[in-house]
Amino acid sequence: SSSRKKCGRKKILNDRDHLNVWTSLPAPMFSRNDFSIWSILRKCIGMELSKITMPVIFNEPLSFLQRLTEYMEHTKRMHVFSIQCVAAFAVSAVASQWERTGKPFNPLLGETYELVRDDLGFRLISEQVSHHPPISAFHAEGLQKDFVFHGSIYPKLKFWGKSVEAEPKGIITLELPKHNEAYTWTNPTCCVHNIIVGQLWIEQYGSVEVINHRTGEKCCLSFKPCGLFGKELHKVEGYILDKSKKKVYNLYGKWTECMYIVDPATFETHRKNDKKASEDKKSSKQSSDSEETPQLGGDSLEVIPGSQLLWRIAPRPVNSAQMYNFTTFAVQLNELDKEIEAVIPKTDSRLRPDIQAMENGDIDLASEEKKRLEEKQRAARKNRSKSDDEWKMRWFHQGPNPHNGSQDWLFSNGYWDRDYSQLPDIY
Ligand SMILES: *[C@@H]1O[C@H](CO)[C@@H](O)[C@H](O)[C@H]1NC(C)=O
Ligand SMILES: *[C@@H]1O[C@H](CO)[C@@H](O)[C@H](O)[C@H]1NC(C)=O
Ligand SMILES: *[C@@H]1O[C@H](CO)[C@@H](O)[C@H](O)[C@H]1NC(C)=O
């Protein structure tokens, strides 16, 4: 870890919160151009991707535990308690995936990741609680005791010839103790297209239902598949129902840009006029032929007069393209200064040698270390199966979700006491 400190990361003073933040990674990303992923994947169509060993070059230097932490980027939303803001937060949580085609490292069993952000007012701990199937659990809390945000994610990856689909099973829960409110939802399905040839691009689709368990309000969101002409690319639409199932709001936007809210009458009127206009256009001009790759920008979003902005994405750093298309928030996730190093347990993702090597631009070492860690994990499992030792999750336990009742992983407390004796040696 001592070499990391010499990596020449630029520190700047952020005058808003007077914190030092990293603005770039120690090394630019490696080009993937010379690599044929097809030779690796042709035998694996329809298989679950977690069972296929992928070369490290297709990764980004973050563990999936760290990628999960990116839900917290727009955490300021969570201090406002209305279902529309929670819905916007659920959309914003997937925005960091835009153009992020690098695969995060699979967390090792027992790996942990913590993030304390005084400036954003939260602390978070996550742990890899199961290896087969891979399950990551996380628990975040507001430093003002204003919210608790937790969940467990089981990203089921499927390879479909030209694309990889990730279905993020698991429940996400937001609790606002002061208001006695709790919301639950799941994430949409994420798909990376053109992994063999052509331009890689990411699509999110499927429905997301945000439920307010106290009031019975519900927000139904639909992440649109991009369709043949790419018109619907990145679009999200939905509505909010009150307890009596009456529609009280419409929501619309793009998960890569922004979300708006508007009253249903205005929305319907606009929709009708819009439809009429596009029919007029169609009759005067034949539509173009279909194409394999949609226009990656999609149609621009038309803001309906009378709408209110709920959320807008922050710009990426200027050098993002050389940094795996990371956001400013993501760039800082591997930050390891003396203060952090002194308190984190030895299982923290920041200390993973393969991720460190990749971040420093040493692909060969990253590849070697990744193999070594995976073998070490296999050996440890074999050892356990020989003895009666069962794997014990350290910071989470299995149990029913308190609001929804289905299987979940819940925080067992203790982590922030910082007694890290008897942790497994996983690196
Ligand atoms: C970053 O985004 C560009 C498109 O803007 C894309 O061509 C490139 O493949 C992306 N890089 C990664 C690592 O996803
Ligand atoms: C497996 O068990 C042996 C004997 O108890 C021990 O020496 C070795 O370090 C263990 N290996 C792992 C990877 O836990
Ligand atoms: C709990 O939430 C999950 C995910 O949203 C959903 O699939 C499941 O049906 C819910 N269970 C109950 C009992 O509401």
Coordinates of C-alpha atoms and ligand atoms in Angstrom, one line a residue:
S1 CA 0.0 0.0 0.0
S2 CA 3.0 2.3 0.4
S3 CA 3.4 2.5 -3.4
R4 CA -0.1 3.8 -3.7
K5 CA 0.7 7.0 -1.9
K6 CA 3.3 7.9 -4.5
C7 CA 0.9 7.5 -7.3
G8 CA 0.6 11.2 -7.9
R9 CA -3.1 11.5 -7.5
K10 CA -4.1 15.2 -7.6
K11 CA -5.6 16.5 -4.5
I12 CA -7.6 19.7 -4.8
L13 CA -9.4 21.8 -2.2
N14 CA -13.1 21.7 -2.6
D15 CA -14.1 25.1 -1.3
R16 CA -17.7 24.0 -0.6
D17 CA -16.9 21.6 2.1
H18 CA -13.2 22.2 2.6
L19 CA -12.3 18.6 2.2
N20 CA -9.5 17.2 0.2
V21 CA -10.8 14.9 -2.5
W22 CA -9.2 12.8 -5.2
T23 CA -10.0 14.0 -8.7
S24 CA -8.2 11.4 -10.8
L25 CA -7.0 7.8 -10.6
P26 CA -3.3 7.1 -10.4
A27 CA -3.1 5.6 -13.9
P28 CA -5.2 5.9 -17.1
M29 CA -7.2 2.8 -18.1
F30 CA -5.7 0.2 -20.4
S31 CA -7.0 -0.1 -24.0
R32 CA -9.3 -3.1 -24.6
N33 CA -9.0 -2.9 -28.3
D34 CA -6.7 -5.8 -28.9
F35 CA -8.7 -8.3 -26.9
S36 CA -11.2 -10.8 -28.4
I37 CA -13.8 -11.5 -25.8
W38 CA -15.5 -13.8 -28.3
S39 CA -12.8 -16.5 -28.0
I40 CA -13.6 -16.7 -24.3
L41 CA -17.4 -16.4 -24.4
R42 CA -18.4 -18.5 -27.4
K43 CA -18.6 -21.7 -25.3
C44 CA -20.6 -20.1 -22.6
I45 CA -23.9 -18.8 -24.2
G46 CA -26.8 -19.0 -21.7
M47 CA -24.4 -19.7 -18.8
E48 CA -24.3 -17.8 -15.6
L49 CA -21.4 -15.4 -15.9
S50 CA -20.2 -15.8 -12.3
K51 CA -19.1 -19.3 -13.4
I52 CA -16.9 -18.0 -16.2
T53 CA -13.5 -16.6 -15.5
M54 CA -13.1 -13.3 -17.4
P55 CA -9.8 -11.6 -18.1
V56 CA -9.2 -8.7 -15.8
I57 CA -9.0 -6.3 -18.7
F58 CA -12.8 -6.2 -18.8
N59 CA -12.9 -5.1 -15.2
E60 CA -12.9 -1.6 -13.6
P61 CA -10.8 -1.2 -10.5
L62 CA -13.6 -1.4 -8.0
S63 CA -15.2 -4.3 -6.2
F64 CA -18.9 -4.8 -6.6
L65 CA -19.2 -3.8 -2.9
Q66 CA -17.8 -0.4 -3.9
R67 CA -20.0 -0.1 -6.9
L68 CA -23.0 -0.7 -4.6
T69 CA -21.8 2.2 -2.5
E70 CA -22.5 4.5 -5.5
Y71 CA -26.2 4.4 -4.5
M72 CA -25.1 7.0 -2.0
E73 CA -23.9 9.6 -4.4
H74 CA -27.2 11.4 -4.4
T75 CA -27.8 10.8 -0.8
K76 CA -28.9 14.4 -0.1
R77 CA -32.3 13.3 -1.5
M78 CA -32.9 11.1 1.4
H79 CA -33.4 14.0 3.8
V80 CA -36.6 14.9 2.0
F81 CA -39.3 12.5 2.8
S82 CA -41.9 12.2 0.0
I83 CA -42.5 9.3 -2.3
Q84 CA -41.5 11.3 -5.3
C85 CA -38.1 12.1 -3.9
V86 CA -37.5 8.5 -2.9
A87 CA -38.5 7.5 -6.4
A88 CA -36.1 10.0 -7.9
F89 CA -33.4 8.7 -5.5
A90 CA -34.1 5.1 -6.8
V91 CA -33.6 6.3 -10.4
S92 CA -30.5 8.4 -9.5
A93 CA -29.0 5.3 -7.9
V94 CA -28.6 3.6 -11.2
A95 CA -27.4 6.7 -13.1
S96 CA -23.7 6.1 -12.1
Q97 CA -23.9 3.0 -14.4
W98 CA -24.3 5.1 -17.5
E99 CA -21.4 4.2 -19.9
R100 CA -19.8 2.1 -17.2
T101 CA -19.2 -1.1 -19.2
G102 CA -16.3 -2.3 -17.0
K103 CA -17.2 -5.2 -14.8
P104 CA -16.6 -4.7 -11.1
F105 CA -14.5 -7.3 -9.3
N106 CA -16.5 -10.1 -7.7
P107 CA -16.2 -9.6 -3.9
L108 CA -14.5 -12.4 -2.0
L109 CA -16.5 -14.1 0.7
G110 CA -15.9 -12.0 3.9
E111 CA -14.7 -9.0 2.0
T112 CA -16.0 -5.7 3.5
Y113 CA -16.1 -2.1 2.4
E114 CA -16.9 0.9 4.5
L115 CA -17.4 4.5 3.5
V116 CA -17.7 7.4 5.9
R117 CA -18.7 10.7 4.3
D118 CA -19.1 13.5 6.9
D119 CA -19.7 16.0 4.1
L120 CA -22.7 14.0 2.7
G121 CA -23.8 13.0 6.2
F122 CA -23.7 9.2 6.1
R123 CA -21.6 6.1 6.9
L124 CA -21.9 2.8 5.1
I125 CA -20.7 -0.8 5.6
S126 CA -21.1 -3.7 3.2
E127 CA -20.1 -7.3 3.3
Q128 CA -20.0 -10.2 0.9
V129 CA -22.2 -12.6 2.8
S130 CA -22.5 -15.5 0.3
H131 CA -20.3 -16.7 -2.5
H132 CA -22.6 -19.2 -4.3
P133 CA -24.9 -17.4 -5.1
P134 CA -22.9 -14.2 -4.7
I135 CA -24.8 -11.9 -2.3
S136 CA -23.7 -8.5 -1.1
A137 CA -25.4 -6.8 1.9
F138 CA -25.1 -3.1 2.8
H139 CA -26.2 -0.9 5.6
A140 CA -25.9 2.9 5.6
E141 CA -27.1 5.4 8.2
G142 CA -27.4 9.1 8.3
L143 CA -25.0 10.7 10.8
Q144 CA -27.9 12.8 12.1
K145 CA -29.9 9.5 12.7
D146 CA -32.2 10.8 10.0
F147 CA -32.3 7.7 7.8
V148 CA -31.3 4.1 7.5
F149 CA -30.7 2.7 4.0
H150 CA -30.0 -1.0 3.6
G151 CA -30.3 -3.9 1.2
S152 CA -28.9 -7.1 -0.2
I153 CA -28.2 -7.6 -3.8
Y154 CA -27.7 -10.8 -5.8
P155 CA -26.7 -9.7 -9.3
K156 CA -27.7 -12.6 -11.6
L157 CA -25.7 -12.3 -14.7
K158 CA -26.6 -14.0 -18.0
F159 CA -24.8 -14.0 -21.3
W160 CA -27.0 -13.8 -24.3
G161 CA -24.7 -14.0 -27.3
K162 CA -24.2 -10.3 -28.0
S163 CA -25.1 -9.0 -24.6
V164 CA -24.7 -9.5 -20.8
E165 CA -27.8 -9.0 -18.7
A166 CA -27.6 -8.4 -14.9
E167 CA -30.8 -8.9 -13.0
P168 CA -30.2 -7.3 -9.5
K169 CA -32.3 -9.5 -7.3
G170 CA -32.7 -8.4 -3.7
I171 CA -34.6 -5.7 -1.8
I172 CA -33.6 -2.1 -1.1
T173 CA -35.1 -0.4 2.0
L174 CA -35.1 3.2 3.1
E175 CA -36.2 3.9 6.6
L176 CA -36.9 7.4 8.0
P177 CA -37.2 6.8 11.7
K178 CA -38.2 10.4 12.6
H179 CA -41.3 10.1 10.4
N180 CA -41.9 6.4 11.1
E181 CA -41.7 5.7 7.4
A182 CA -40.2 2.9 5.3
Y183 CA -39.9 2.5 1.6
T184 CA -38.8 -0.6 -0.3
W185 CA -38.0 -1.3 -4.0
T186 CA -35.8 -3.3 -6.3
N187 CA -33.5 -2.2 -9.1
P188 CA -34.2 -2.5 -12.8
T189 CA -32.4 -5.0 -15.0
C190 CA -29.1 -3.8 -16.5
C191 CA -27.9 -5.0 -19.9
V192 CA -24.5 -4.4 -21.6
H193 CA -24.8 -4.7 -25.4
N194 CA -22.4 -5.5 -28.2
I195 CA -19.8 -7.2 -26.0
I196 CA -18.4 -9.0 -29.0
V197 CA -18.3 -6.4 -31.7
G198 CA -19.5 -2.8 -32.1
Q199 CA -19.9 -0.1 -29.6
L200 CA -20.6 -1.2 -26.0
W201 CA -23.7 0.5 -24.5
I202 CA -25.8 0.0 -21.4
E203 CA -29.5 -0.3 -21.2
Q204 CA -31.7 -0.4 -18.0
Y205 CA -35.2 -1.9 -18.3
G206 CA -38.0 -3.3 -16.4
S207 CA -40.4 -2.0 -13.8
V208 CA -39.5 -0.7 -10.3
E209 CA -42.2 -0.4 -7.6
V210 CA -41.4 1.9 -4.7
I211 CA -43.8 1.3 -1.8
N212 CA -44.4 3.6 1.2
H213 CA -45.3 1.0 3.8
R214 CA -46.8 3.5 6.2
T215 CA -49.1 5.4 3.9
G216 CA -49.7 2.7 1.3
E217 CA -48.6 5.1 -1.5
K218 CA -46.9 3.4 -4.4
C219 CA -44.7 4.7 -7.2
C220 CA -44.6 2.5 -10.4
L221 CA -41.7 3.3 -12.6
S222 CA -41.0 1.8 -16.0
F223 CA -37.5 1.8 -17.4
K224 CA -38.1 1.6 -21.1
P225 CA -36.2 -0.8 -23.3
C226 CA -34.7 1.3 -26.1
G227 CA -36.8 -0.3 -28.9
L228 CA -36.0 -0.6 -32.6
F229 CA -35.5 3.0 -33.4
G230 CA -33.8 4.0 -30.1
K231 CA -36.5 6.6 -29.4
E232 CA -37.2 5.3 -25.9
L233 CA -33.5 5.0 -25.0
H234 CA -32.8 5.8 -21.3
K235 CA -36.4 6.9 -20.7
V236 CA -38.2 6.3 -17.4
E237 CA -41.9 6.9 -16.9
G238 CA -44.2 6.3 -14.1
Y239 CA -46.9 7.5 -11.8
I240 CA -47.7 7.7 -8.1
L241 CA -50.8 6.2 -6.6
D242 CA -52.3 7.1 -3.3
K243 CA -53.7 4.6 -0.9
S244 CA -57.0 4.4 -2.7
K245 CA -55.1 3.8 -6.0
K246 CA -55.9 7.2 -7.4
K247 CA -53.1 8.6 -9.6
V248 CA -51.8 11.7 -8.0
Y249 CA -48.6 12.4 -10.1
N250 CA -46.9 11.4 -13.3
L251 CA -43.1 11.1 -13.4
Y252 CA -40.9 11.1 -16.5
G253 CA -37.3 11.6 -17.4
K254 CA -34.1 9.7 -18.3
W255 CA -32.0 7.7 -15.9
T256 CA -29.0 9.2 -17.5
E257 CA -30.1 12.8 -17.1
C258 CA -33.0 14.0 -14.9
M259 CA -36.5 13.2 -13.5
Y260 CA -39.5 15.5 -13.5
I261 CA -42.9 15.3 -11.8
V262 CA -46.2 16.8 -13.2
D263 CA -49.9 16.5 -12.4
P264 CA -51.7 13.7 -14.3
A265 CA -54.2 16.0 -16.2
T266 CA -51.3 18.1 -17.6
F267 CA -49.4 14.9 -18.5
E268 CA -52.4 13.3 -20.4
T269 CA -53.2 16.5 -22.3
H270 CA -49.6 16.8 -23.4
R271 CA -49.4 13.1 -24.3
K272 CA -52.5 13.4 -26.6
N273 CA -51.1 16.5 -28.4
D274 CA -47.8 14.8 -28.8
K275 CA -49.3 11.7 -30.3
K276 CA -51.3 13.8 -32.8
A277 CA -48.2 15.7 -33.8
S278 CA -46.1 12.6 -34.4
E279 CA -48.9 11.0 -36.5
D280 CA -49.0 14.1 -38.7
K281 CA -45.3 13.9 -39.1
K282 CA -45.4 10.2 -40.0
S283 CA -48.0 10.7 -42.8
S284 CA -45.8 13.3 -44.4
K285 CA -42.5 11.4 -44.2
Q286 CA -41.8 7.6 -44.2
S287 CA -39.8 6.4 -41.1
S288 CA -36.3 5.3 -41.7
D289 CA -35.1 1.6 -41.8
S290 CA -34.2 -0.2 -38.7
E291 CA -30.6 -0.3 -37.5
E292 CA -28.6 -2.6 -35.3
T293 CA -27.3 0.0 -32.9
P294 CA -29.7 2.8 -31.9
Q295 CA -28.7 6.4 -31.9
L296 CA -26.9 6.4 -28.5
G297 CA -28.3 9.8 -27.5
G298 CA -31.9 8.8 -28.0
D299 CA -34.6 11.4 -28.5
S300 CA -34.1 14.5 -26.4
L301 CA -36.4 14.9 -23.5
E302 CA -39.2 17.4 -23.8
V303 CA -40.1 19.1 -20.6
I304 CA -43.8 19.5 -20.1
P305 CA -44.8 23.0 -19.0
G306 CA -45.7 23.0 -15.3
S307 CA -43.3 20.1 -14.4
Q308 CA -41.0 20.2 -11.4
L309 CA -37.5 19.0 -11.5
L310 CA -36.8 16.2 -9.0
W311 CA -33.2 15.2 -9.8
R312 CA -30.5 16.0 -12.3
I313 CA -27.2 14.1 -12.8
A314 CA -24.0 15.8 -11.9
P315 CA -21.4 16.2 -14.7
R316 CA -18.6 13.6 -14.9
P317 CA -15.0 14.7 -14.4
V318 CA -13.3 15.9 -17.6
N319 CA -10.9 13.0 -17.6
S320 CA -13.6 10.4 -17.0
A321 CA -13.1 8.5 -20.3
Q322 CA -9.6 7.6 -19.2
M323 CA -10.9 6.5 -15.9
Y324 CA -13.4 3.8 -16.8
N325 CA -16.1 6.6 -17.1
F326 CA -16.1 7.0 -13.4
T327 CA -18.0 9.7 -11.6
T328 CA -16.3 12.0 -9.2
F329 CA -17.8 9.9 -6.4
A330 CA -16.4 6.7 -7.9
V331 CA -12.9 8.1 -8.3
Q332 CA -12.7 8.5 -4.5
L333 CA -13.8 5.0 -3.5
N334 CA -10.3 3.6 -3.3
E335 CA -8.9 6.5 -1.4
L336 CA -6.6 5.2 1.2
D337 CA -4.8 7.8 3.4
K338 CA -3.1 7.2 6.7
E339 CA -6.2 8.0 8.7
I340 CA -8.4 5.5 6.8
E341 CA -5.7 2.9 6.8
A342 CA -5.4 3.1 10.6
V343 CA -9.0 2.2 11.2
I344 CA -10.3 -0.2 8.5
P345 CA -10.3 -4.0 8.9
K346 CA -7.9 -6.1 6.8
T347 CA -10.9 -7.3 4.8
D348 CA -11.7 -3.9 3.3
S349 CA -11.8 -3.7 -0.5
R350 CA -9.3 -0.9 -0.6
L351 CA -6.7 -3.4 0.5
R352 CA -7.3 -5.9 -2.3
P353 CA -4.1 -6.4 -4.2
D354 CA -5.7 -7.1 -7.6
I355 CA -7.8 -4.0 -7.5
Q356 CA -4.9 -1.9 -6.3
A357 CA -2.7 -3.2 -9.2
M358 CA -5.4 -2.5 -11.8
E359 CA -5.9 1.0 -10.5
N360 CA -2.2 1.6 -10.8
G361 CA -2.3 0.4 -14.4
D362 CA -0.4 -2.9 -13.8
I363 CA -2.7 -5.3 -15.7
D364 CA -0.3 -8.3 -15.5
L365 CA 0.0 -8.0 -11.7
A366 CA -3.8 -7.5 -11.4
S367 CA -4.4 -10.6 -13.4
E368 CA -1.9 -12.7 -11.3
E369 CA -3.3 -11.4 -8.0
K370 CA -6.9 -12.0 -9.1
K371 CA -6.1 -15.6 -9.8
R372 CA -4.2 -16.0 -6.6
L373 CA -7.1 -14.6 -4.5
E374 CA -9.6 -16.8 -6.3
E375 CA -7.5 -19.9 -5.6
K376 CA -7.0 -18.9 -2.0
Q377 CA -10.8 -18.6 -1.7
R378 CA -11.3 -22.0 -3.2
A379 CA -8.7 -23.6 -0.9
A380 CA -10.3 -22.0 2.1
R381 CA -13.7 -23.4 1.1
K382 CA -12.2 -26.9 0.6
N383 CA -10.7 -26.6 4.1
R384 CA -14.1 -25.7 5.6
S385 CA -15.9 -28.5 3.9
K386 CA -13.4 -31.0 5.4
S387 CA -13.9 -29.7 8.9
D388 CA -17.2 -28.8 10.6
D389 CA -16.4 -25.1 10.3
E390 CA -19.2 -23.2 8.7
W391 CA -18.6 -19.8 7.2
K392 CA -19.8 -17.1 9.5
M393 CA -20.8 -13.7 8.1
R394 CA -19.4 -11.2 10.4
W395 CA -21.5 -8.1 10.2
F396 CA -24.8 -9.3 8.7
H397 CA -27.3 -12.0 9.4
Q398 CA -30.1 -13.6 7.3
G399 CA -33.6 -12.6 8.3
P400 CA -37.0 -11.4 6.9
N401 CA -37.2 -7.9 5.6
P402 CA -39.0 -6.0 8.4
H403 CA -41.4 -4.3 6.0
N404 CA -41.9 -6.8 3.2
G405 CA -41.2 -10.1 4.9
S406 CA -39.1 -11.7 2.2
Q407 CA -35.6 -13.1 2.7
D408 CA -33.1 -10.3 3.4
W409 CA -29.7 -9.7 5.1
L410 CA -29.8 -7.4 8.1
F411 CA -27.0 -5.5 9.9
S412 CA -25.8 -7.1 13.1
N413 CA -24.2 -4.0 14.6
G414 CA -20.8 -4.0 16.1
Y415 CA -18.8 -3.0 13.0
W416 CA -18.4 0.6 14.1
D417 CA -17.0 -0.5 17.5
R418 CA -13.9 -1.3 15.4
D419 CA -12.9 -4.5 17.1
Y420 CA -11.6 -6.4 14.2
S421 CA -9.9 -9.3 15.9
Q422 CA -10.5 -12.8 14.4
L423 CA -11.2 -11.7 10.9
P424 CA -10.4 -14.2 8.1
D425 CA -7.3 -13.7 6.1
I426 CA -8.8 -13.5 2.6
Y427 CA -6.1 -11.5 0.7
Ligands
LIG1 C1 -16.9 5.2 -21.8 O1 -17.9 5.8 -22.6 C2 -17.6 5.8 -24.0 C3 -18.7 6.5 -24.7 O2 -18.8 7.8 -24.3 C4 -17.5 4.4 -24.5 O3 -17.2 4.4 -25.9 C5 -16.5 3.6 -23.7 O4 -16.5 2.2 -24.1 C6 -16.8 3.7 -22.2 N1 -15.7 3.1 -21.5 C7 -16.0 2.1 -20.5 C8 -14.8 1.6 -19.8 O5 -17.1 1.7 -20.3
LIG2 C1 -6.2 -25.1 5.3 O1 -5.9 -25.9 6.4 C2 -4.6 -26.1 6.7 C3 -4.5 -27.1 7.8 O2 -5.4 -26.7 8.9 C4 -3.9 -24.8 6.9 O3 -2.5 -25.0 7.1 C5 -4.0 -23.9 5.7 O4 -3.5 -22.6 6.0 C6 -5.5 -23.8 5.4 N1 -5.6 -23.0 4.1 C7 -6.5 -22.1 4.0 C8 -6.5 -21.4 2.6 O5 -7.3 -21.7 4.8
LIG3 C1 -41.0 -8.0 -1.3 O1 -40.3 -7.3 -2.3 C2 -39.8 -8.0 -3.4 C3 -39.0 -7.1 -4.2 O2 -39.6 -5.9 -4.4 C4 -41.0 -8.6 -4.1 O3 -40.6 -9.3 -5.2 C5 -41.9 -9.4 -3.2 O4 -43.0 -9.8 -3.9 C6 -42.2 -8.6 -2.0 N1 -42.9 -9.5 -1.0 C7 -44.0 -9.2 -0.4 C8 -44.5 -10.2 0.6 O5 -44.5 -8.1 -0.5

